[in-house]
mmCIF file of C-alpha atoms in Angstrom:
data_model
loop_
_atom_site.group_PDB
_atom_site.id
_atom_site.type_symbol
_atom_site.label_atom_id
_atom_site.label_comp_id
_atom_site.label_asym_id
_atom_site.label_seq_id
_atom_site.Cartn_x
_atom_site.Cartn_y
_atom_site.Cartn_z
ATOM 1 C CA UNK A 1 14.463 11.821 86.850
ATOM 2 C CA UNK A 2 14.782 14.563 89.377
ATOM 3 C CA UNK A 3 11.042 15.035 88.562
ATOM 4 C CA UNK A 4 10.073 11.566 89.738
ATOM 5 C CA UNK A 5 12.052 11.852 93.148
ATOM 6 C CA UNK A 6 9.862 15.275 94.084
ATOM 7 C CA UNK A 7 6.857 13.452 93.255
ATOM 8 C CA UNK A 8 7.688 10.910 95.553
ATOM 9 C CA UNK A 9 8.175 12.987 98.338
ATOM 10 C CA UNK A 10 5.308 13.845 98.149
ATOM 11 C CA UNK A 11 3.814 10.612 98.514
ATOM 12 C CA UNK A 12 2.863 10.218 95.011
ATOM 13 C CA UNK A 13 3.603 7.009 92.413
ATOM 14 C CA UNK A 14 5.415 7.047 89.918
ATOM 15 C CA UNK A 15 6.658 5.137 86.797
ATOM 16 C CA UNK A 16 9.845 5.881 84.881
ATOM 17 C CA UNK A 17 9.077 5.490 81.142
ATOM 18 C CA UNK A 18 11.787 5.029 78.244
ATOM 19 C CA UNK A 19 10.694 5.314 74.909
ATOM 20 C CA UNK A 20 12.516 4.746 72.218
ATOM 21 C CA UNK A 21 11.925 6.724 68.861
ATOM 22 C CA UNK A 22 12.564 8.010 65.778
ATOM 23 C CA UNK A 23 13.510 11.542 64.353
ATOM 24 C CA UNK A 24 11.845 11.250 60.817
ATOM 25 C CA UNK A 25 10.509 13.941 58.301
ATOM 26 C CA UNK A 26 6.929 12.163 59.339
ATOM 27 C CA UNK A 27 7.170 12.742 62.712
ATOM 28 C CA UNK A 28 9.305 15.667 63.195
ATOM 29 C CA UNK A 29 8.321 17.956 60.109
ATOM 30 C CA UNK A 30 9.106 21.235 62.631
ATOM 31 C CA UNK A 31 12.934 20.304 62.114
ATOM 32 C CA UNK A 32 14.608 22.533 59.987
ATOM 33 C CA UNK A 33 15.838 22.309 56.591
ATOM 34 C CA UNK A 34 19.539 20.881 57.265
ATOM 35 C CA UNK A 35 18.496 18.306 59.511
ATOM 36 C CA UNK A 36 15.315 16.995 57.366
ATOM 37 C CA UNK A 37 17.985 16.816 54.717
ATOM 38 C CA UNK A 38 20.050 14.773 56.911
ATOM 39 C CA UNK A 39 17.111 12.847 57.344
ATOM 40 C CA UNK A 40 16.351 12.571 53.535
ATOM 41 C CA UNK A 41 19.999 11.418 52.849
ATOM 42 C CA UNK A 42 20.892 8.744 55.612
ATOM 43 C CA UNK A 43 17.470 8.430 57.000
ATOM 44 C CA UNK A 44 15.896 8.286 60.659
ATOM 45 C CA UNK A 45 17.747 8.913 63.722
ATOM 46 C CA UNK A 46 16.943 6.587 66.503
ATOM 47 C CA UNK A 47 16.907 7.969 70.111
ATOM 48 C CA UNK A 48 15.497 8.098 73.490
ATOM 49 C CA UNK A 49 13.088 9.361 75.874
ATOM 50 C CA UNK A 50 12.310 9.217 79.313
ATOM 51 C CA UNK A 51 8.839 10.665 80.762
ATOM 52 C CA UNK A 52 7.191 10.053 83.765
ATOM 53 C CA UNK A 53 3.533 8.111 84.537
ATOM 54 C CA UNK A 54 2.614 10.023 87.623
ATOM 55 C CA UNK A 55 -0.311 8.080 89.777
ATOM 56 C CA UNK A 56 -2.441 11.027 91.156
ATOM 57 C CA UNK A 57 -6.752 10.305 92.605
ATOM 58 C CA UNK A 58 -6.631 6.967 91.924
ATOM 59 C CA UNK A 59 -5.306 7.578 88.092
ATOM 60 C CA UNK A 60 -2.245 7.205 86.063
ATOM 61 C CA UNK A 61 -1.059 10.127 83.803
ATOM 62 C CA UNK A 62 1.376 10.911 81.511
ATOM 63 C CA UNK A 63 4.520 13.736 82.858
ATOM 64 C CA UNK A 64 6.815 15.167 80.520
ATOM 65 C CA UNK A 65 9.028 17.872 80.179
ATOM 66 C CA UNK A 66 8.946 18.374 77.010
ATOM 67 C CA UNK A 67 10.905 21.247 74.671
ATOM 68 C CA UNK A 68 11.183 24.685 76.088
ATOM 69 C CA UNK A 69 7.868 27.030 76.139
ATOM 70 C CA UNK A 70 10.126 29.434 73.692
ATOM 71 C CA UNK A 71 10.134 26.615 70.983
ATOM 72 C CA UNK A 72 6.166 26.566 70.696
ATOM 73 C CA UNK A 73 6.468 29.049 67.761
ATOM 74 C CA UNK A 74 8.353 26.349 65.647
ATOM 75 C CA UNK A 75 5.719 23.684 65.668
ATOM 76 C CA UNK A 76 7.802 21.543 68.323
ATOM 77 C CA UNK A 77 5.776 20.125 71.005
ATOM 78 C CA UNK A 78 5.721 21.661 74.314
ATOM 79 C CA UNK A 79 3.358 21.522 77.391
ATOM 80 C CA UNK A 80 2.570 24.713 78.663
ATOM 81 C CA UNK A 81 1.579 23.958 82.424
ATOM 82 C CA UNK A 82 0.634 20.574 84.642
ATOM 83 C CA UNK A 83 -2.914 19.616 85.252
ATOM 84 C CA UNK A 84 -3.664 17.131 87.557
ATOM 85 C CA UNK A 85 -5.182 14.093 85.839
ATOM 86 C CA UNK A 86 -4.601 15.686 82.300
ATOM 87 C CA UNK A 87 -1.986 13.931 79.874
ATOM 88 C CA UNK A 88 0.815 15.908 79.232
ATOM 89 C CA UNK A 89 2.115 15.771 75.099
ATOM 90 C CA UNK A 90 5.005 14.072 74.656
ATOM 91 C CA UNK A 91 7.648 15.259 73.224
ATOM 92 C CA UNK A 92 8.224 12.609 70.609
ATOM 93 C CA UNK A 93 6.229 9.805 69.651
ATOM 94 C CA UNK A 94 7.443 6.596 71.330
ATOM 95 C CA UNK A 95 7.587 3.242 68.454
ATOM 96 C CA UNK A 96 8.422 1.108 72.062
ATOM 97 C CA UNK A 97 8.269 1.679 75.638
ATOM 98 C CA UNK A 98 10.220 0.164 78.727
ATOM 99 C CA UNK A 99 9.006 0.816 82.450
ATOM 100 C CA UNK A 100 12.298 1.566 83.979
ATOM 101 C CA UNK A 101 12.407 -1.134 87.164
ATOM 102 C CA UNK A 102 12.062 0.644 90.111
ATOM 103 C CA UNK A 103 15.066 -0.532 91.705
ATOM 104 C CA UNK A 104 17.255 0.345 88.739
ATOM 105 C CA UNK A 105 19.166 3.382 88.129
ATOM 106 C CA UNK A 106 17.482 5.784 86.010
ATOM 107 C CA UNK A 107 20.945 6.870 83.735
ATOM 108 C CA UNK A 108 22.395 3.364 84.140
ATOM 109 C CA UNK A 109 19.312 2.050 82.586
ATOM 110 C CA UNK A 110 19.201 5.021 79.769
ATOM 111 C CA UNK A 111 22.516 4.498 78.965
ATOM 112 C CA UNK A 112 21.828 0.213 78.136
ATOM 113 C CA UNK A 113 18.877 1.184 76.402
ATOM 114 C CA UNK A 114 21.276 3.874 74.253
ATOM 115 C CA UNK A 115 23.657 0.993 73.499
ATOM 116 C CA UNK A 116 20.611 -1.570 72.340
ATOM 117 C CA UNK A 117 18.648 0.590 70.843
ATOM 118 C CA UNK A 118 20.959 3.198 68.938
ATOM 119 C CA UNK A 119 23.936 1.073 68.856
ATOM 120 C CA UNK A 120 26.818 1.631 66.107
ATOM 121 C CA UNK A 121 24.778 5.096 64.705
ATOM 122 C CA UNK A 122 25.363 6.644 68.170
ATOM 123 C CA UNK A 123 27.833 8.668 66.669
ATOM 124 C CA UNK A 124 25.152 9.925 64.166
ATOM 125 C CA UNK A 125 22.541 10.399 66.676
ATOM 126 C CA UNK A 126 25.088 12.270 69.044
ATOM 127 C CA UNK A 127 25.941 14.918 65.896
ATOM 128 C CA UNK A 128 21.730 15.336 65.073
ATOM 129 C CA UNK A 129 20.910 16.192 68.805
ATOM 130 C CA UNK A 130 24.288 18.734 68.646
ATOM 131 C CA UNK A 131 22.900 20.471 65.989
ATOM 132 C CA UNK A 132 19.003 20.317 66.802
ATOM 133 C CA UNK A 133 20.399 21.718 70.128
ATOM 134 C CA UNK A 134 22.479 24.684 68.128
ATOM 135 C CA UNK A 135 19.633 25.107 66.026
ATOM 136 C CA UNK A 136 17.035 25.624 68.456
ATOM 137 C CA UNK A 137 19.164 27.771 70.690
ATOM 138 C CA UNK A 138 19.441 30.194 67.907
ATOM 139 C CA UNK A 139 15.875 30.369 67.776
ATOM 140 C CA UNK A 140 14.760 30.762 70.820
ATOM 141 C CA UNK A 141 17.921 32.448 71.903
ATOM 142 C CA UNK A 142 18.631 30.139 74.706
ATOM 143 C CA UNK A 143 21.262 27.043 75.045
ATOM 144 C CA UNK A 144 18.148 24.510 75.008
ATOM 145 C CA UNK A 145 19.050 20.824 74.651
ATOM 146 C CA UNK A 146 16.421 17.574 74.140
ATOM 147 C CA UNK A 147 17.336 14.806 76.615
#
């Protein structure tokens, strides 16, 4: 969200994206072997996402952060530098997206979509990013969180 503010100062438009997602053994295969259990057992974990749509010669393309260079190694998706008018990966793959309305604010509008989307297995969801976060932090030998 700090992202989208630079690239407004510099004159550029911009679209705040939430997409909402699933952590599956389909589309997350990379995770290791405790959490695709976890997956197995109880099933997907919902979550969200928020990228950026960046507006750059007279064309809309996709901004995200992504998961840390470091993490490349372990098959998770990262995006190694920014090329103007070149779509960036994502670092999930979105089932739904919301443009976040301009005037809204960014975490206010995170935190509704947290409440519809993820609801009563936010507990759950909170415990899988925990130890996705541990997990990955061991690897790469960093404290790396997804947000």
């Amino acid at each position: 969200m700090l992202l989208q503010g630079l690239y407004e100062e510099f004159g550029l438009g911009t679209m705040l994206i939430c997409g909402l997602h699933e952590f599956s053994q389909a589309s997350h295969p990379w995770l290791p072997a405790h959490l695709l259990e976890d997956l197995e057992r109880n099933g997907p974990v919902r979550d969200v996402a928020m990228f950026l749509r960046l507006h750059t010669n007279g064309d809309w393309m996709t901004i995200d952060a992504t998961w840390p260079l470091a993490a490349a190694h372990l098959g998770l998706p990262v995006n190694e530098r920014f090329e103007e008018n070149h779509e960036m990966t994502l670092a999930c793959d979105p089932d739904e997206v919301h443009h976040v309305p301009p005037q809204a604010d960014p975490e206010e509008f995170e935190q509704i979509m947290i409440e519809r989307y993820i609801g009563d297995t936010l507990a759950r969801r909170n415990r899988f990013i925990d130890d996705l976060g541990a997990w990955l932090a061991r690897e790469i030998g960093t404290s790396s969180t997804h947000s």
